[in-house]
CSV table of C-alpha atoms and ligand atoms in Angstrom, one decimal:
chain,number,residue,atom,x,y,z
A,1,UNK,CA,21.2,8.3,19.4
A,2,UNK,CA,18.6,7.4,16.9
A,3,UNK,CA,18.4,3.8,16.6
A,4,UNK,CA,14.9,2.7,15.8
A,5,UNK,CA,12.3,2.5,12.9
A,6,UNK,CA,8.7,3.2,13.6
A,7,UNK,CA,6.1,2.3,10.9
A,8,UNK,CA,3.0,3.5,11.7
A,9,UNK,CA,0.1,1.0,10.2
A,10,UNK,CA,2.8,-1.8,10.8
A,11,UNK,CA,0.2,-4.4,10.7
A,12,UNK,CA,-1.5,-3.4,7.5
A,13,UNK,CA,-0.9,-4.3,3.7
A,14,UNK,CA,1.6,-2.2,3.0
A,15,UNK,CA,3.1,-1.3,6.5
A,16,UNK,CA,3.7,-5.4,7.2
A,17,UNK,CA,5.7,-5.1,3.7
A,18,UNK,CA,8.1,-2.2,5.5
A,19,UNK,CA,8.7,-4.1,7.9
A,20,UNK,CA,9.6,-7.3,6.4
A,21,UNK,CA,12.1,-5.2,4.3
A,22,UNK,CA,13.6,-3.1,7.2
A,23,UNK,CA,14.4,-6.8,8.8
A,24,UNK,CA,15.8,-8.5,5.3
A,25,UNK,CA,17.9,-5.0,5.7
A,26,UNK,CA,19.1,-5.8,9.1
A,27,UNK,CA,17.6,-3.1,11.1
A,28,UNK,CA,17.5,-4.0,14.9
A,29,UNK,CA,14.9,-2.1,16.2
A,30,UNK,CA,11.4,-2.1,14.2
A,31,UNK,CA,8.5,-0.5,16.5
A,32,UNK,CA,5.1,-0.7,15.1
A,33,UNK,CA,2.3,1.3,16.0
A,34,UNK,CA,-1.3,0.0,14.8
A,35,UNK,CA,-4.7,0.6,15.7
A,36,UNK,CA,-5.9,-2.4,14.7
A,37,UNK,CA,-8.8,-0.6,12.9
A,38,UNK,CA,-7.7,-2.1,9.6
A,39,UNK,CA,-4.5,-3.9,10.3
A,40,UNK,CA,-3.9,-7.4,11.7
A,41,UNK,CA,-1.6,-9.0,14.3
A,42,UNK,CA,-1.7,-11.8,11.7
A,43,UNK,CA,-0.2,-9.9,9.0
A,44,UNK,CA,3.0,-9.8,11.0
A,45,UNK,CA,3.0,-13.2,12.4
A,46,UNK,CA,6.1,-15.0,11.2
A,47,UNK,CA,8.3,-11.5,12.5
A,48,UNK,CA,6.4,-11.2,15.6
A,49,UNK,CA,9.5,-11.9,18.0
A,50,UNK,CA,11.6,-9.3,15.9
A,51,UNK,CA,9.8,-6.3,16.4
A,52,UNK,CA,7.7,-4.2,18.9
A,53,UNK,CA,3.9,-3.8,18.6
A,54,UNK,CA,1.9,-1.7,20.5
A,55,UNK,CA,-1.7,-1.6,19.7
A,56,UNK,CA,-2.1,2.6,19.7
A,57,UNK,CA,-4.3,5.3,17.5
A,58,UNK,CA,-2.3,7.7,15.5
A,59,UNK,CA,-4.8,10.6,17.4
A,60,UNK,CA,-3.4,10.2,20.6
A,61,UNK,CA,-0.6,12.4,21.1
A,62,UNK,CA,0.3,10.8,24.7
A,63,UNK,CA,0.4,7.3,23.5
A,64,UNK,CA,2.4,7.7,20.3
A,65,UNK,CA,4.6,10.7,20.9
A,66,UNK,CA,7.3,8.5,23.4
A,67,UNK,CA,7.3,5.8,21.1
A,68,UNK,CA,8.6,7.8,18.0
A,69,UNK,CA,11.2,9.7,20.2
A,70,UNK,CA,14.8,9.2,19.0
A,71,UNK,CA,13.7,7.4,16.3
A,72,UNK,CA,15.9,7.3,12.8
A,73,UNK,CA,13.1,7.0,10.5
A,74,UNK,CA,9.2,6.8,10.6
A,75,UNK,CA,7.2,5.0,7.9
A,76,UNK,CA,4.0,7.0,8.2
A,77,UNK,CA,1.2,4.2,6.9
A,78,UNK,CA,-1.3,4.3,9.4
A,79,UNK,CA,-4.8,5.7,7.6
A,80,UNK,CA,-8.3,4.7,6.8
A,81,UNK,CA,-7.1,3.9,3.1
A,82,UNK,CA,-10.2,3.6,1.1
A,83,UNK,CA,-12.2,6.7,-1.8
A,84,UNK,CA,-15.5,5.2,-0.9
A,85,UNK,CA,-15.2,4.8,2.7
A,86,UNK,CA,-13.7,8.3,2.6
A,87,UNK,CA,-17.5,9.7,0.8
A,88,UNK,CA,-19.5,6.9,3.5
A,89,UNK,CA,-17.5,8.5,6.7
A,90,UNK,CA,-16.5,11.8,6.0
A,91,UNK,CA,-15.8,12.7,9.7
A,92,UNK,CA,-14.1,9.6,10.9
A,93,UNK,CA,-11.6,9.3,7.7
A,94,UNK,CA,-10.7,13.1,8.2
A,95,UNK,CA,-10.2,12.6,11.8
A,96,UNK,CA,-7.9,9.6,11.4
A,97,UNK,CA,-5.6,10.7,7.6
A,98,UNK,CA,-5.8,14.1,8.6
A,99,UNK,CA,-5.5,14.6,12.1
A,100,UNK,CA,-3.9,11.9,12.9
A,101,UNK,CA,-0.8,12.8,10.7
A,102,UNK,CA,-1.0,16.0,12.0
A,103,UNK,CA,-0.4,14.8,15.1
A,104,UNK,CA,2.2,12.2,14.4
A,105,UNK,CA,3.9,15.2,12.8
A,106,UNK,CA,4.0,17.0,15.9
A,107,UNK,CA,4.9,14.1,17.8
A,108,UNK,CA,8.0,13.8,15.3
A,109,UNK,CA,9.1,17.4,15.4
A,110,UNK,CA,9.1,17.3,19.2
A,111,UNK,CA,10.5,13.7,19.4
A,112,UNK,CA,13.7,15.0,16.9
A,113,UNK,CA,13.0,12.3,14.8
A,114,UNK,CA,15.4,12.1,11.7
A,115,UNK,CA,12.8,11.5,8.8
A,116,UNK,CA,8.9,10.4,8.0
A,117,UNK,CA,8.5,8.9,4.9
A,118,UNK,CA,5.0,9.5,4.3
A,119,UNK,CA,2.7,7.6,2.5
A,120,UNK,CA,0.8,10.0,0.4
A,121,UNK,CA,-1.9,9.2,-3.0
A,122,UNK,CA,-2.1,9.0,-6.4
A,123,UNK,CA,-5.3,9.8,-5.9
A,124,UNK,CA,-4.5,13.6,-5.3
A,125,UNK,CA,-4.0,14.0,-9.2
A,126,UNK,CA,-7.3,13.5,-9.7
A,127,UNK,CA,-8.9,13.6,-13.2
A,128,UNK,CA,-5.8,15.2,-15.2
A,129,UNK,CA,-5.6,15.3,-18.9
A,130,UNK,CA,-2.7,14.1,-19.5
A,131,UNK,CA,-0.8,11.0,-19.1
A,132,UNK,CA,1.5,9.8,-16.9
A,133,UNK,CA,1.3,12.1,-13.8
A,134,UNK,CA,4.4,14.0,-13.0
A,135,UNK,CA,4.8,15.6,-9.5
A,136,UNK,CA,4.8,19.2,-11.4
A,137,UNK,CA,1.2,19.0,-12.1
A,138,UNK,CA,-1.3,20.4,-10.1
A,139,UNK,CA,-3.5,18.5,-7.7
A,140,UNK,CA,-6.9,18.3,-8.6
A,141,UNK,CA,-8.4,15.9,-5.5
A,142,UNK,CA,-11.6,14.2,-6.4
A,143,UNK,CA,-12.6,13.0,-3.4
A,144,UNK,CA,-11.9,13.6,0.9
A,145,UNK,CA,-9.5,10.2,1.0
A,146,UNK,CA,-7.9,12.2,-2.0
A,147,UNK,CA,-7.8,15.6,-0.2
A,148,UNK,CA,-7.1,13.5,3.2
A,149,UNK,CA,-3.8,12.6,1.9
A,150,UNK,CA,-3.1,15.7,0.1
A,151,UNK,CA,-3.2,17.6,2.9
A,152,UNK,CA,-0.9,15.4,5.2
A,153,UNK,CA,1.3,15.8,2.1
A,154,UNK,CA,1.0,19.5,2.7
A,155,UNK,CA,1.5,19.2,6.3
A,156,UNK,CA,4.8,17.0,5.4
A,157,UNK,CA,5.7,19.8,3.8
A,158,UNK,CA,5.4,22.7,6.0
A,159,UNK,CA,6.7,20.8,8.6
A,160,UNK,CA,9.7,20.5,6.3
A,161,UNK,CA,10.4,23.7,5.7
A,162,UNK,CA,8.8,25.6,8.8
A,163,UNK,CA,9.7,23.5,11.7
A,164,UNK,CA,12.9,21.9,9.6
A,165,UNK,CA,11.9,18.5,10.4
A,166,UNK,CA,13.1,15.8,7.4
A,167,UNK,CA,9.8,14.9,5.2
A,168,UNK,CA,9.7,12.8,2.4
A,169,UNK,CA,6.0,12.1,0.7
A,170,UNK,CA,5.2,8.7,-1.6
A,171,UNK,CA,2.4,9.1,-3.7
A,172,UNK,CA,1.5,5.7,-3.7
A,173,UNK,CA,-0.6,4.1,-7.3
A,174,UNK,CA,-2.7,1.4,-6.8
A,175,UNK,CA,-1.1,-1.0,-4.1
A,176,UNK,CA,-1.6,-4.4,-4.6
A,177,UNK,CA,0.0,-7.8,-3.5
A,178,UNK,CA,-0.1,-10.1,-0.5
A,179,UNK,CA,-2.2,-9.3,2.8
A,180,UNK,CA,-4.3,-7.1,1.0
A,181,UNK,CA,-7.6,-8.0,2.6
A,182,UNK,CA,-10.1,-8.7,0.4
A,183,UNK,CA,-13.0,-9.0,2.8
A,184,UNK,CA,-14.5,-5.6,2.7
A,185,UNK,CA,-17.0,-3.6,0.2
A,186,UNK,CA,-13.7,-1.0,0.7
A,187,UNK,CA,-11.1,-3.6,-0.3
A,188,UNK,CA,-8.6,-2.8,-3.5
A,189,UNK,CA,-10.3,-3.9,-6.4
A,190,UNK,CA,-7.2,-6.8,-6.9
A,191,UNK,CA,-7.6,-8.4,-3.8
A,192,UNK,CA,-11.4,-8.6,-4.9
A,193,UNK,CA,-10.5,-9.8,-7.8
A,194,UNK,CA,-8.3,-12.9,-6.4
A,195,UNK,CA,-11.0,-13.8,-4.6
A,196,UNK,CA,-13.7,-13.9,-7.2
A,197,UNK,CA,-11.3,-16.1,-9.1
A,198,UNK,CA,-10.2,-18.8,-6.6
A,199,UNK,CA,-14.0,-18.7,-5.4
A,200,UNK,CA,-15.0,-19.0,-9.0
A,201,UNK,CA,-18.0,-16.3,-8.4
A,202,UNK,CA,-18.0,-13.2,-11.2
A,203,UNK,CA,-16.5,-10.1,-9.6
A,204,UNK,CA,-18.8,-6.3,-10.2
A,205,UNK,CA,-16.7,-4.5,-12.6
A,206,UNK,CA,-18.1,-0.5,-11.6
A,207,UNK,CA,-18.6,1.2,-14.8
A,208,UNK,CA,-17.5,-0.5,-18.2
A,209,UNK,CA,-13.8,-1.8,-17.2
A,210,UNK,CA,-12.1,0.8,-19.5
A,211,UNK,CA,-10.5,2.8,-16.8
A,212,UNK,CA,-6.7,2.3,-15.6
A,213,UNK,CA,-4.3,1.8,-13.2
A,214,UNK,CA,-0.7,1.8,-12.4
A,215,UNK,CA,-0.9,-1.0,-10.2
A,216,UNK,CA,2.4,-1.6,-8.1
A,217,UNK,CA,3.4,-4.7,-6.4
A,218,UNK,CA,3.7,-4.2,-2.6
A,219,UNK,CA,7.7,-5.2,-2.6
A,220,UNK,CA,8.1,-2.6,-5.1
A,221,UNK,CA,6.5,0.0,-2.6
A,222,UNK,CA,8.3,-0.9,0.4
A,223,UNK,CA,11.7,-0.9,-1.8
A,224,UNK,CA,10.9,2.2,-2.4
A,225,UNK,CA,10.1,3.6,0.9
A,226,UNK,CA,13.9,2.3,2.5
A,227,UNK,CA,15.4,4.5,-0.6
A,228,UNK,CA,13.2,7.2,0.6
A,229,UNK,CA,14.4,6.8,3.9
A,230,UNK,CA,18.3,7.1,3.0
A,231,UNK,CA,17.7,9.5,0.2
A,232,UNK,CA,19.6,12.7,0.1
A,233,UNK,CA,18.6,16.6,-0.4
A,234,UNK,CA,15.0,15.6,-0.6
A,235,UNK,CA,13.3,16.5,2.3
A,236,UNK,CA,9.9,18.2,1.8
A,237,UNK,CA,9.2,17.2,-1.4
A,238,UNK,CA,6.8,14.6,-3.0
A,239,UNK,CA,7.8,11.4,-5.8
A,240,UNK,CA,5.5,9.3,-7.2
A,241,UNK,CA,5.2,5.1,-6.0
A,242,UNK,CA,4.2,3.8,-9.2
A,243,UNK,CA,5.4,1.3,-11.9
A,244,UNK,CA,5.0,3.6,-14.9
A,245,UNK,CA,2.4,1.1,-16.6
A,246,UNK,CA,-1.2,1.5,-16.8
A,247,UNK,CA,-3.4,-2.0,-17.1
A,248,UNK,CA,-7.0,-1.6,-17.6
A,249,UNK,CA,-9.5,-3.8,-15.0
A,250,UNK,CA,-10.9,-5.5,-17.8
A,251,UNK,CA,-7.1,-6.1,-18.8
A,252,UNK,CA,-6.3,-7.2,-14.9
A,253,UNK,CA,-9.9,-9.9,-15.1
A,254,UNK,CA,-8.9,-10.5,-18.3
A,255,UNK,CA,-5.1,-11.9,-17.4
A,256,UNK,CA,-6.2,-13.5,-13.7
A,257,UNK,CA,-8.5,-15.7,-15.8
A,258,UNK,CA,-5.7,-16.6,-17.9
A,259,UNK,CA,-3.1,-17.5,-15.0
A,260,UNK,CA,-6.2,-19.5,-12.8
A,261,UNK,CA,-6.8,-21.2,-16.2
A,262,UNK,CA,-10.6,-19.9,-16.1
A,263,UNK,CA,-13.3,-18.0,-17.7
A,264,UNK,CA,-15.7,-16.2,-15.7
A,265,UNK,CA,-17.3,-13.3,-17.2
A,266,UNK,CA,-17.3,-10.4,-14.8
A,267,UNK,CA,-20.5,-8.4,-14.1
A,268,UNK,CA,-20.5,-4.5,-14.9
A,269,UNK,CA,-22.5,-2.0,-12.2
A,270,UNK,CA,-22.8,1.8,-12.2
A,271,UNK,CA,-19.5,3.7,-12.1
A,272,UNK,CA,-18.2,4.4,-8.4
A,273,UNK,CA,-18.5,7.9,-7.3
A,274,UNK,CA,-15.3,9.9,-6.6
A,275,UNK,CA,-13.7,7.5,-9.0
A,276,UNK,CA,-10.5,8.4,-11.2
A,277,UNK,CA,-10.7,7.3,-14.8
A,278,UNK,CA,-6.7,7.1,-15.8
A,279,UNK,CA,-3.8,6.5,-13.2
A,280,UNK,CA,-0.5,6.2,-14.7
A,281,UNK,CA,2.9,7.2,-12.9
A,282,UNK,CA,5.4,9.4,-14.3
A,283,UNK,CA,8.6,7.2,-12.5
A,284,UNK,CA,11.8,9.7,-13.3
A,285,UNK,CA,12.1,11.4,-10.3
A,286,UNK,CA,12.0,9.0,-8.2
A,287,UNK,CA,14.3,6.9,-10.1
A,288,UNK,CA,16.6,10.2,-10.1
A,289,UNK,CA,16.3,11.4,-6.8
A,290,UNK,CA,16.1,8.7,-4.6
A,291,UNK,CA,17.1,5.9,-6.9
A,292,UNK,CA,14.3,3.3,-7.3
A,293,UNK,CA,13.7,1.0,-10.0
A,294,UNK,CA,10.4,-1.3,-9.7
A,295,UNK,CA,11.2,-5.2,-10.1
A,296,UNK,CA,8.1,-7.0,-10.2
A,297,UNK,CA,6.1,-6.5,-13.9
A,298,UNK,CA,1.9,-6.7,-13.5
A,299,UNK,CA,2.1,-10.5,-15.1
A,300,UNK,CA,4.7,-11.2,-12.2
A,301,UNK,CA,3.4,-9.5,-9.2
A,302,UNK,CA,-0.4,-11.0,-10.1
A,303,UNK,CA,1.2,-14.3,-10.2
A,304,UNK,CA,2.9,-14.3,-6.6
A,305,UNK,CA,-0.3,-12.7,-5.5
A,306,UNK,CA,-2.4,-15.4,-6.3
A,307,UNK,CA,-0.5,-17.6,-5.2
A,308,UNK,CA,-0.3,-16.2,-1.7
A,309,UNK,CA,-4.0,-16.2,-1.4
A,310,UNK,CA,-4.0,-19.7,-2.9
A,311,UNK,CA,-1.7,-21.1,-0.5
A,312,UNK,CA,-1.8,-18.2,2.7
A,313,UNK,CA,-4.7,-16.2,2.4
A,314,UNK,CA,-7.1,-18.5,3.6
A,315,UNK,CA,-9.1,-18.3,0.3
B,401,UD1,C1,-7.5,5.0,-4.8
B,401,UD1,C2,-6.2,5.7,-5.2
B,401,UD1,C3,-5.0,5.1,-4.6
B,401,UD1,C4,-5.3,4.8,-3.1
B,401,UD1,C5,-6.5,3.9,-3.0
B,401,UD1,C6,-6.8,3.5,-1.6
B,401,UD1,C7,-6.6,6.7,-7.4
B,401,UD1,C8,-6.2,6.7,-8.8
B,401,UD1,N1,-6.0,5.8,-6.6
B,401,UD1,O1,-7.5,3.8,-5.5
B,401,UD1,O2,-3.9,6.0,-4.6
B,401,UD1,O3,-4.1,4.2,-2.5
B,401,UD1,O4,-7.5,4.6,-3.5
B,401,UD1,O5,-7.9,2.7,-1.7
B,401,UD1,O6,-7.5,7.4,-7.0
B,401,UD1,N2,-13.6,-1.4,-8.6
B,401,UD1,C9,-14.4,-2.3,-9.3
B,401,UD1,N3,-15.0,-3.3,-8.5
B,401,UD1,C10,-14.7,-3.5,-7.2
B,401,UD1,C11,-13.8,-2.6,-6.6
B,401,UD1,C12,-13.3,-1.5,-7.3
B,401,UD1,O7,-14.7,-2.2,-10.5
B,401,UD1,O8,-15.2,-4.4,-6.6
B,401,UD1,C13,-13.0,-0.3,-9.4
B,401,UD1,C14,-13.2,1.1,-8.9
B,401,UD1,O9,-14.4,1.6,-9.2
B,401,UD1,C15,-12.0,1.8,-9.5
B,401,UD1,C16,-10.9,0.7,-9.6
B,401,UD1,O10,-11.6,-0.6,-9.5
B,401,UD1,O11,-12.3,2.2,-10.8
B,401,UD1,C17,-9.9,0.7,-8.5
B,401,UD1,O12,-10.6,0.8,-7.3
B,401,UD1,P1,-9.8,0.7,-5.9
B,401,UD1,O13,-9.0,-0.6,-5.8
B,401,UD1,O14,-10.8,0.9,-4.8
B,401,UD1,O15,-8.7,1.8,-5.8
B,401,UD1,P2,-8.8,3.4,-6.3
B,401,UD1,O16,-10.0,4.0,-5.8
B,401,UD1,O17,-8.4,3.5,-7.7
């Protein structure tokens, strides 16, 4: 019988957010797999007693192959999320996004598992003239993170219709929202943001501020993954994890200064390499096929972001 949910990356960002959901949801048996590489034990504190963790690498076939036997669904998080770090470490990104899902897809074929809901990019639009992206464009990856999770989107696919094992793919846009660390020189620009603000130091704005993103509150990204997981007559294809809004980063500095009550006037550097000027999602299909509506507006989900760091994130 399948009776449990694995989410891979469990103890990241957006993998803690799936699992908090899947629990509000009722689900009874949650097992996360995380490296630990980039996810923390902390990030799942409050639920530890609710779920299983084991601490395991998405590349090891004999380690994470019995634990997704059976299982209904797995929430496929676990990657080294990050376009720069992706250009830094070309091999050790590759190794992890791409081979690792490769293998986690094997591991689910064998292990008749009932669906992966994969947790694709935005990212593999690349540069594309025109605004928002709609799943029927072509990809036009700008970077290895961006091919990375292309090709595990790919893979998702194949393994869909060759092997005929149930794939879903989420092209995730811009992520942001509690737990997002914002400790690294690889951390989601938001996070960075947050703590510039409540540390009152000037964040580096990389290139002149003018390009935009759809960012999308975490709740509204693990939402949408439990539709993804119960949708029907979807399997193999790719929807967009977006809010349909695009919000500019001088916009974003510009309205966390407004709710901190502040003015700190960022600093501008060189443009980032591998960078996407425009992100915006197109949001019908998804809304269509597998039902999802986003909740939380940018003004909203900044506000209950800050206020986690404020209060929870130690800053
Ligand atoms: C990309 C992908 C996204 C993916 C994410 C994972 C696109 C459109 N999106 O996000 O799907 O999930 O990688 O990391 O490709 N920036 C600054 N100052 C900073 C940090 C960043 O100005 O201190 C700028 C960057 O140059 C960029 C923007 O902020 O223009 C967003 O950067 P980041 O948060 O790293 O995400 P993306 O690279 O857009």
């Amino acid at each position: 019988m399948r009776d449990h949910y694995v989410v891979t990356g469990g103890a990241g960002f957006i993998g803690s957010a799936i699992v908090r959901s899947l629990l509000e949801e009722g689900a009874r048996r949650i097992v996360v797999v995380d490296s630990l590489v980039t996810g923390r034990e902390s990030n799942l504190e409050e639920v530890r007693q609710s779920i299983e963790f084991h601490r395991a690498d998405i590349r090891n076939y004999e380690e994470v192959a019995p634990l997704l036997r059976g299982a209904a669904v797995v929430f496929h998080e676990a990657a080294i999320p990050s376009v720069p770090r992706s250009i830094e470490e070309p091999e050790f990104t590759h190794d992890v996004n791409v081979n690792g899902t490769f293998t986690l897809l094997c591991a689910a074929r064998v292990g008749e598992v009932g669906r992966v809901v994969y947790a694709a990019s935005s990212s593999a639009y690349g540069d594309s003239q025109v605004l928002p992206k709609v799943e029927t464009m072509a990809p036009s990856p700008k970077s290895p993170y961006a091919l990375h999770k292309l090709a595990g989107e790919y893979y998702a696919s194949v393994f869909a219709s060759v092997y005929g094992l149930d794939t879903v793919s989420l092209r995730y846009f811009n992520v942001y929202g509690p737990r997002q660390d914002p400790s690294s020189p690889y951390s989601g620009v938001l996070s960075i943001f947050m703590k510039s603000v409540l540390e009152r130091c000037p964040p580096t704005i990389f290139g002149d501020g003018e390009q935009s993103r759809d960012f999308t509150y975490v709740e509204d990204v693990a939402a949408l993954n439990l539709k993804a997981a119960r949708a029907r007559n979807v399997s193999g294809k790719t929807y967009n994890g977006g809010n349909g809004g695009r919000i500019t980063l001088n916009g974003a500095w510009a309205l966390v200064q407004k709710i901190e009550g502040v003015e700190i006037p960022a600093r501008y550097g060189p443009p980032r390499a591998g960078d996407v000027r425009h992100s915006q999602a197109d949001t019908a299909a998804a809304a269509r096929d597998l039902g999802h509506a986003p909740r939380f507006s940018f003004e909203e989900g900044m506000r209950r972001t800050l206020a986690w760091y404020r209060h929870d994130g130690g800053l």
